[in-house]
PDB file of C-alpha atoms in Angstrom:
ATOM      1  CA  MET A1042     267.488  45.123 -59.587  1.00 91.00           C
ATOM      2  CA  THR A1043     268.255  46.386 -56.030  1.00 97.00           C
ATOM      3  CA  THR A1044     271.712  46.345 -54.497  1.00 98.00           C
ATOM      4  CA  PHE A1045     271.401  45.557 -50.622  1.00 98.00           C
ATOM      5  CA  ALA A1046     274.405  46.403 -48.551  1.00 98.00           C
ATOM      6  CA  LEU A1047     274.339  44.139 -45.419  1.00 98.00           C
ATOM      7  CA  ILE A1048     276.262  45.478 -42.344  1.00 98.00           C
ATOM      8  CA  HIS A1049     276.792  43.056 -39.562  1.00 98.00           C
ATOM      9  CA  GLY A1050     276.770  43.829 -35.900  1.00 97.00           C
ATOM     10  CA  GLY A1051     279.278  43.689 -33.153  1.00 96.00           C
ATOM     11  CA  GLY A1052     281.701  40.866 -32.881  1.00 95.00           C
ATOM     12  CA  SER A1053     280.362  39.238 -35.964  1.00 96.00           C
ATOM     13  CA  SER A1054     281.132  38.958 -39.600  1.00 97.00           C
ATOM     14  CA  ALA A1055     279.499  39.137 -43.090  1.00 97.00           C
ATOM     15  CA  TRP A1056     278.673  35.469 -42.772  1.00 98.00           C
ATOM     16  CA  ASP A1057     275.775  36.320 -40.580  1.00 98.00           C
ATOM     17  CA  TRP A1058     274.028  37.563 -43.752  1.00 98.00           C
ATOM     18  CA  HIS A1059     274.743  34.477 -46.160  1.00 98.00           C
ATOM     19  CA  LEU A1060     271.132  32.983 -45.682  1.00 98.00           C
ATOM     20  CA  VAL A1061     269.425  36.383 -46.338  1.00 98.00           C
ATOM     21  CA  ALA A1062     272.038  37.099 -49.200  1.00 98.00           C
ATOM     22  CA  ALA A1063     270.995  33.853 -50.834  1.00 98.00           C
ATOM     23  CA  GLU A1064     267.301  34.641 -50.542  1.00 98.00           C
ATOM     24  CA  LEU A1065     267.802  38.198 -52.053  1.00 98.00           C
ATOM     25  CA  ARG A1066     269.818  36.707 -54.858  1.00 98.00           C
ATOM     26  CA  GLU A1067     267.196  34.286 -55.642  1.00 97.00           C
ATOM     27  CA  ARG A1068     264.827  37.323 -56.144  1.00 97.00           C
ATOM     28  CA  GLY A1069     267.094  38.857 -58.717  1.00 97.00           C
ATOM     29  CA  HIS A1070     268.874  41.462 -56.523  1.00 97.00           C
ATOM     30  CA  ASP A1071     272.643  42.193 -55.897  1.00 98.00           C
ATOM     31  CA  VAL A1072     274.124  41.916 -52.586  1.00 98.00           C
ATOM     32  CA  VAL A1073     277.170  43.335 -50.871  1.00 98.00           C
ATOM     33  CA  ALA A1074     278.108  42.214 -47.503  1.00 97.00           C
ATOM     34  CA  VAL A1075     281.584  43.014 -46.001  1.00 95.00           C
ATOM     35  CA  ASP A1076     283.542  42.043 -42.820  1.00 97.00           C
ATOM     36  CA  LEU A1077     284.108  45.302 -41.018  1.00 97.00           C
ATOM     37  CA  PRO A1078     287.551  45.672 -39.642  1.00 96.00           C
ATOM     38  CA  ILE A1079     286.285  45.224 -36.060  1.00 96.00           C
ATOM     39  CA  ASP A1080     289.296  43.227 -34.983  1.00 93.00           C
ATOM     40  CA  LYS A1081     291.762  45.895 -35.799  1.00 92.00           C
ATOM     41  CA  GLU A1082     292.755  48.224 -32.984  1.00 91.00           C
ATOM     42  CA  SER A1083     293.570  51.037 -35.375  1.00 92.00           C
ATOM     43  CA  SER A1084     290.210  51.085 -36.939  1.00 95.00           C
ATOM     44  CA  GLY A1085     287.745  53.687 -36.255  1.00 96.00           C
ATOM     45  CA  LEU A1086     284.176  54.449 -37.379  1.00 98.00           C
ATOM     46  CA  SER A1087     285.524  56.012 -40.791  1.00 97.00           C
ATOM     47  CA  ASP A1088     287.380  52.798 -41.598  1.00 97.00           C
ATOM     48  CA  TYR A1089     284.182  50.738 -40.935  1.00 98.00           C
ATOM     49  CA  THR A1090     282.392  53.083 -43.333  1.00 98.00           C
ATOM     50  CA  ASP A1091     285.234  52.879 -45.787  1.00 98.00           C
ATOM     51  CA  ALA A1092     284.901  49.213 -46.040  1.00 98.00           C
ATOM     52  CA  VAL A1093     281.287  49.254 -47.024  1.00 98.00           C
ATOM     53  CA  VAL A1094     281.669  52.340 -49.404  1.00 98.00           C
ATOM     54  CA  GLU A1095     284.529  50.682 -51.242  1.00 98.00           C
ATOM     55  CA  ALA A1096     282.535  47.198 -51.590  1.00 97.00           C
ATOM     56  CA  VAL A1097     279.471  49.229 -52.713  1.00 97.00           C
ATOM     57  CA  GLY A1098     281.656  50.895 -55.476  1.00 96.00           C
ATOM     58  CA  GLU A1099     279.662  52.447 -58.189  1.00 94.00           C
ATOM     59  CA  ARG A1100     276.437  50.436 -57.718  1.00 93.00           C
ATOM     60  CA  ARG A1101     272.974  52.373 -57.365  1.00 91.00           C
ATOM     61  CA  ASP A1102     269.561  51.526 -56.724  1.00 95.00           C
ATOM     62  CA  LEU A1103     271.010  50.988 -53.062  1.00 98.00           C
ATOM     63  CA  VAL A1104     269.293  49.766 -49.886  1.00 98.00           C
ATOM     64  CA  VAL A1105     271.643  49.814 -46.786  1.00 98.00           C
ATOM     65  CA  VAL A1106     270.708  47.311 -44.154  1.00 98.00           C
ATOM     66  CA  ALA A1107     272.417  47.533 -40.705  1.00 98.00           C
ATOM     67  CA  HIS A1108     271.970  45.120 -37.772  1.00 98.00           C
ATOM     68  CA  SER A1109     272.694  45.950 -34.119  1.00 98.00           C
ATOM     69  CA  TRP A1110     275.875  47.648 -33.562  1.00 98.00           C
ATOM     70  CA  GLY A1111     276.009  48.129 -37.270  1.00 98.00           C
ATOM     71  CA  GLY A1112     273.425  50.963 -36.758  1.00 98.00           C
ATOM     72  CA  PHE A1113     276.370  53.145 -35.895  1.00 98.00           C
ATOM     73  CA  VAL A1114     277.796  52.330 -39.402  1.00 98.00           C
ATOM     74  CA  GLY A1115     274.767  52.363 -41.786  1.00 98.00           C
ATOM     75  CA  PRO A1116     273.961  56.197 -41.539  1.00 98.00           C
ATOM     76  CA  LEU A1117     277.594  56.853 -42.071  1.00 98.00           C
ATOM     77  CA  VAL A1118     277.506  54.898 -45.356  1.00 98.00           C
ATOM     78  CA  CYS A1119     274.259  56.780 -46.417  1.00 98.00           C
ATOM     79  CA  ALA A1120     275.957  60.013 -45.856  1.00 98.00           C
ATOM     80  CA  ARG A1121     278.756  58.954 -48.282  1.00 97.00           C
ATOM     81  CA  VAL A1122     276.811  57.238 -51.093  1.00 97.00           C
ATOM     82  CA  PRO A1123     273.575  57.651 -52.749  1.00 96.00           C
ATOM     83  CA  ALA A1124     270.943  55.287 -50.929  1.00 97.00           C
ATOM     84  CA  ASP A1125     267.348  54.849 -51.545  1.00 97.00           C
ATOM     85  CA  ARG A1126     266.651  53.517 -48.216  1.00 98.00           C
ATOM     86  CA  LEU A1127     268.229  52.772 -44.889  1.00 98.00           C
ATOM     87  CA  VAL A1128     266.908  49.692 -43.022  1.00 98.00           C
ATOM     88  CA  LEU A1129     267.676  49.178 -39.172  1.00 98.00           C
ATOM     89  CA  VAL A1130     267.384  45.582 -38.015  1.00 98.00           C
ATOM     90  CA  ALA A1131     267.258  45.382 -34.119  1.00 98.00           C
ATOM     91  CA  ALA A1132     270.056  48.075 -34.325  1.00 98.00           C
ATOM     92  CA  MET A1133     271.419  50.706 -32.168  1.00 98.00           C
ATOM     93  CA  ILE A1134     270.433  54.280 -33.202  1.00 98.00           C
ATOM     94  CA  PRO A1135     273.327  56.692 -32.639  1.00 98.00           C
ATOM     95  CA  ALA A1136     272.879  60.262 -31.515  1.00 98.00           C
ATOM     96  CA  PRO A1137     275.269  63.171 -32.880  1.00 98.00           C
ATOM     97  CA  GLY A1138     278.510  63.149 -30.909  1.00 98.00           C
ATOM     98  CA  GLU A1139     277.553  59.844 -29.025  1.00 98.00           C
ATOM     99  CA  PRO A1140     280.437  57.308 -28.676  1.00 97.00           C
ATOM    100  CA  PRO A1141     279.096  53.698 -29.163  1.00 97.00           C
ATOM    101  CA  SER A1142     280.369  52.836 -25.720  1.00 96.00           C
ATOM    102  CA  ASP A1143     278.091  55.593 -24.239  1.00 97.00           C
ATOM    103  CA  TRP A1144     274.928  54.416 -26.064  1.00 98.00           C
ATOM    104  CA  TRP A1145     274.199  51.713 -23.566  1.00 96.00           C
ATOM    105  CA  GLY A1146     273.883  53.998 -20.591  1.00 96.00           C
ATOM    106  CA  ASN A1147     272.226  56.805 -22.480  1.00 97.00           C
ATOM    107  CA  THR A1148     269.475  54.656 -23.589  1.00 97.00           C
ATOM    108  CA  GLY A1149     268.934  52.921 -20.251  1.00 95.00           C
ATOM    109  CA  PHE A1150     269.746  49.611 -21.591  1.00 95.00           C
ATOM    110  CA  SER A1151     269.824  46.855 -18.751  1.00 87.00           C
ATOM    111  CA  GLY A1152     271.785  44.035 -20.357  1.00 74.00           C
ATOM    112  CA  GLY A1153     271.243  40.288 -20.382  1.00 71.00           C
ATOM    113  CA  ASP A1154     272.929  37.073 -19.374  1.00 72.00           C
ATOM    114  CA  MET A1155     276.007  36.880 -21.471  1.00 75.00           C
ATOM    115  CA  ASP A1156     276.944  33.571 -19.980  1.00 80.00           C
ATOM    116  CA  ASP A1157     274.570  31.718 -22.536  1.00 92.00           C
ATOM    117  CA  GLU A1158     274.823  33.800 -25.844  1.00 95.00           C
ATOM    118  CA  ILE A1159     272.886  31.172 -27.768  1.00 95.00           C
ATOM    119  CA  ALA A1160     269.825  31.632 -25.420  1.00 96.00           C
ATOM    120  CA  LEU A1161     270.428  35.414 -25.467  1.00 96.00           C
ATOM    121  CA  PHE A1162     270.854  36.115 -29.271  1.00 97.00           C
ATOM    122  CA  MET A1163     269.806  33.004 -31.152  1.00 97.00           C
ATOM    123  CA  HIS A1164     267.401  30.886 -29.008  1.00 97.00           C
ATOM    124  CA  ASP A1165     265.362  30.101 -32.326  1.00 98.00           C
ATOM    125  CA  VAL A1166     268.268  29.410 -34.534  1.00 98.00           C
ATOM    126  CA  PRO A1167     268.983  25.712 -35.282  1.00 97.00           C
ATOM    127  CA  LYS A1168     271.704  24.631 -32.788  1.00 96.00           C
ATOM    128  CA  LYS A1169     274.617  23.775 -35.497  1.00 97.00           C
ATOM    129  CA  LEU A1170     273.868  27.057 -37.127  1.00 98.00           C
ATOM    130  CA  ALA A1171     274.040  28.895 -33.804  1.00 97.00           C
ATOM    131  CA  GLU A1172     277.309  27.088 -32.848  1.00 97.00           C
ATOM    132  CA  GLU A1173     278.762  28.089 -36.198  1.00 97.00           C
ATOM    133  CA  ALA A1174     277.785  31.757 -35.710  1.00 97.00           C
ATOM    134  CA  LEU A1175     279.491  31.865 -32.374  1.00 95.00           C
ATOM    135  CA  ALA A1176     282.688  29.969 -33.886  1.00 96.00           C
ATOM    136  CA  ARG A1177     282.857  32.634 -36.452  1.00 96.00           C
ATOM    137  CA  GLY A1178     282.602  35.523 -33.850  1.00 94.00           C
ATOM    138  CA  ARG A1179     285.461  37.934 -33.529  1.00 94.00           C
ATOM    139  CA  ASP A1180     286.688  40.240 -30.752  1.00 92.00           C
ATOM    140  CA  GLN A1181     285.754  43.787 -31.347  1.00 92.00           C
ATOM    141  CA  VAL A1182     288.469  46.124 -30.363  1.00 88.00           C
ATOM    142  CA  GLY A1183     289.845  49.502 -31.450  1.00 80.00           C
ATOM    143  CA  ARG A1184     288.943  53.279 -31.225  1.00 92.00           C
ATOM    144  CA  ALA A1185     285.543  53.011 -32.991  1.00 95.00           C
ATOM    145  CA  GLU A1186     283.822  52.056 -29.608  1.00 94.00           C
ATOM    146  CA  ARG A1187     285.161  55.350 -28.088  1.00 94.00           C
ATOM    147  CA  GLU A1188     284.830  57.628 -31.240  1.00 96.00           C
ATOM    148  CA  PRO A1189     281.991  60.232 -31.084  1.00 98.00           C
ATOM    149  CA  TRP A1190     279.608  59.488 -33.888  1.00 98.00           C
ATOM    150  CA  PRO A1191     280.675  62.218 -36.469  1.00 98.00           C
ATOM    151  CA  LEU A1192     277.162  63.305 -38.166  1.00 98.00           C
ATOM    152  CA  GLU A1193     275.576  66.331 -36.971  1.00 97.00           C
ATOM    153  CA  SER A1194     272.139  65.171 -37.946  1.00 96.00           C
ATOM    154  CA  TRP A1195     270.654  61.847 -39.589  1.00 97.00           C
ATOM    155  CA  PRO A1196     271.277  61.576 -43.200  1.00 97.00           C
ATOM    156  CA  ASP A1197     268.717  62.603 -45.584  1.00 96.00           C
ATOM    157  CA  VAL A1198     267.487  59.061 -46.412  1.00 97.00           C
ATOM    158  CA  PRO A1199     264.113  57.232 -45.869  1.00 97.00           C
ATOM    159  CA  THR A1200     264.687  55.074 -42.848  1.00 98.00           C
ATOM    160  CA  SER A1201     262.565  52.250 -41.337  1.00 97.00           C
ATOM    161  CA  PHE A1202     263.446  50.184 -38.270  1.00 98.00           C
ATOM    162  CA  LEU A1203     262.570  46.410 -37.901  1.00 98.00           C
ATOM    163  CA  LEU A1204     262.153  45.181 -34.286  1.00 98.00           C
ATOM    164  CA  CYS A1205     262.439  41.623 -33.528  1.00 98.00           C
ATOM    165  CA  ARG A1206     259.534  40.663 -31.219  1.00 98.00           C
ATOM    166  CA  ASP A1207     261.392  37.609 -29.585  1.00 98.00           C
ATOM    167  CA  ASP A1208     264.479  39.571 -29.074  1.00 98.00           C
ATOM    168  CA  ARG A1209     265.930  38.834 -25.598  1.00 96.00           C
ATOM    169  CA  PHE A1210     268.939  41.064 -26.073  1.00 97.00           C
ATOM    170  CA  PHE A1211     267.426  44.426 -27.524  1.00 97.00           C
ATOM    171  CA  THR A1212     263.799  43.506 -25.956  1.00 97.00           C
ATOM    172  CA  PRO A1213     260.772  44.768 -27.827  1.00 97.00           C
ATOM    173  CA  ALA A1214     259.697  47.284 -25.183  1.00 96.00           C
ATOM    174  CA  PHE A1215     263.061  48.780 -24.670  1.00 97.00           C
ATOM    175  CA  MET A1216     263.706  49.292 -28.541  1.00 97.00           C
ATOM    176  CA  ARG A1217     260.199  50.666 -29.118  1.00 98.00           C
ATOM    177  CA  GLU A1218     260.952  53.351 -26.764  1.00 97.00           C
ATOM    178  CA  VAL A1219     264.443  53.957 -28.180  1.00 98.00           C
ATOM    179  CA  VAL A1220     262.919  54.204 -31.794  1.00 98.00           C
ATOM    180  CA  ARG A1221     260.423  56.567 -30.779  1.00 98.00           C
ATOM    181  CA  ASP A1222     262.795  58.850 -28.908  1.00 97.00           C
ATOM    182  CA  ARG A1223     265.703  58.727 -31.631  1.00 98.00           C
ATOM    183  CA  LEU A1224     263.696  58.461 -34.888  1.00 97.00           C
ATOM    184  CA  GLY A1225     260.344  59.433 -33.972  1.00 96.00           C
ATOM    185  CA  VAL A1226     258.706  56.616 -35.861  1.00 95.00           C
ATOM    186  CA  VAL A1227     256.914  53.514 -35.019  1.00 96.00           C
ATOM    187  CA  PRO A1228     258.857  50.405 -35.856  1.00 98.00           C
ATOM    188  CA  ASP A1229     257.945  47.638 -38.213  1.00 98.00           C
ATOM    189  CA  GLU A1230     257.989  44.220 -36.378  1.00 98.00           C
ATOM    190  CA  ILE A1231     258.936  40.686 -37.018  1.00 98.00           C
ATOM    191  CA  ASP A1232     258.816  37.465 -35.390  1.00 98.00           C
ATOM    192  CA  GLY A1233     262.364  36.214 -34.286  1.00 98.00           C
ATOM    193  CA  SER A1234     265.496  36.633 -31.872  1.00 98.00           C
ATOM    194  CA  HIS A1235     268.235  39.131 -32.092  1.00 98.00           C
ATOM    195  CA  MET A1236     269.844  37.108 -35.014  1.00 98.00           C
ATOM    196  CA  VAL A1237     266.691  37.266 -37.101  1.00 98.00           C
ATOM    197  CA  MET A1238     268.734  36.871 -40.261  1.00 98.00           C
ATOM    198  CA  LEU A1239     269.882  33.356 -39.307  1.00 98.00           C
ATOM    199  CA  SER A1240     266.462  32.150 -37.754  1.00 98.00           C
ATOM    200  CA  ARG A1241     264.064  33.726 -40.244  1.00 98.00           C
ATOM    201  CA  PRO A1242     266.147  34.723 -43.478  1.00 98.00           C
ATOM    202  CA  ARG A1243     263.191  34.112 -45.790  1.00 98.00           C
ATOM    203  CA  GLU A1244     260.769  36.327 -43.755  1.00 98.00           C
ATOM    204  CA  LEU A1245     263.621  39.057 -43.424  1.00 98.00           C
ATOM    205  CA  ALA A1246     264.236  38.980 -47.212  1.00 98.00           C
ATOM    206  CA  ASP A1247     260.418  39.308 -47.925  1.00 97.00           C
ATOM    207  CA  TYR A1248     260.398  42.375 -45.752  1.00 98.00           C
ATOM    208  CA  LEU A1249     263.629  43.896 -47.356  1.00 98.00           C
ATOM    209  CA  THR A1250     261.823  43.437 -50.661  1.00 97.00           C
ATOM    210  CA  GLY A1251     258.558  44.850 -49.766  1.00 92.00           C
ATOM    211  CA  ARG A1252     256.733  41.345 -49.853  1.00 61.00           C
ATOM    212  CA  SER A1253     255.483  41.441 -46.069  1.00 41.00           C
TER     213      SER A1253
END
């Protein structure tokens, strides 16, 4: 049995993973998903990491999965606990010493139309589910945005990147370049929007468990 530690993205919550968590549990695996303290002004990257590490506890056979902004947290977790694998799903890839707030300019990110968040992030998610996701969103505040990423190098853990082919936020062409420059690998790809865990939970669970 594998334990999957699922890390949500910016402005979100562990709820984002509930469909994937159900799929993984049906396959006989353990799942840990935690709300990062993104809505606390005093919380920094270490607090985000602590939340995941404490939830994992003594579990082993661990796969850490980080989505979007959670890409700044996933490697920090892997530097603290024994992990067999790190999977970045449409995620930001940090560089040593880089604050998350600098990532956008450093990578040449060109933005998107934030006036319609469903169209930008969840255009293929059922309407009621997308609306619930927006209602469950949280404001992300605090010093974590401004803190330099503390690792001097990438943790010694096998890392894969899953790119979403229909992502309108982190577009495929943009992310392929970022993955090449920062990880030096060719990303795996899956159909789906930025919130692929809500639009294609079964397919994402298949990928995570090695069935795709």
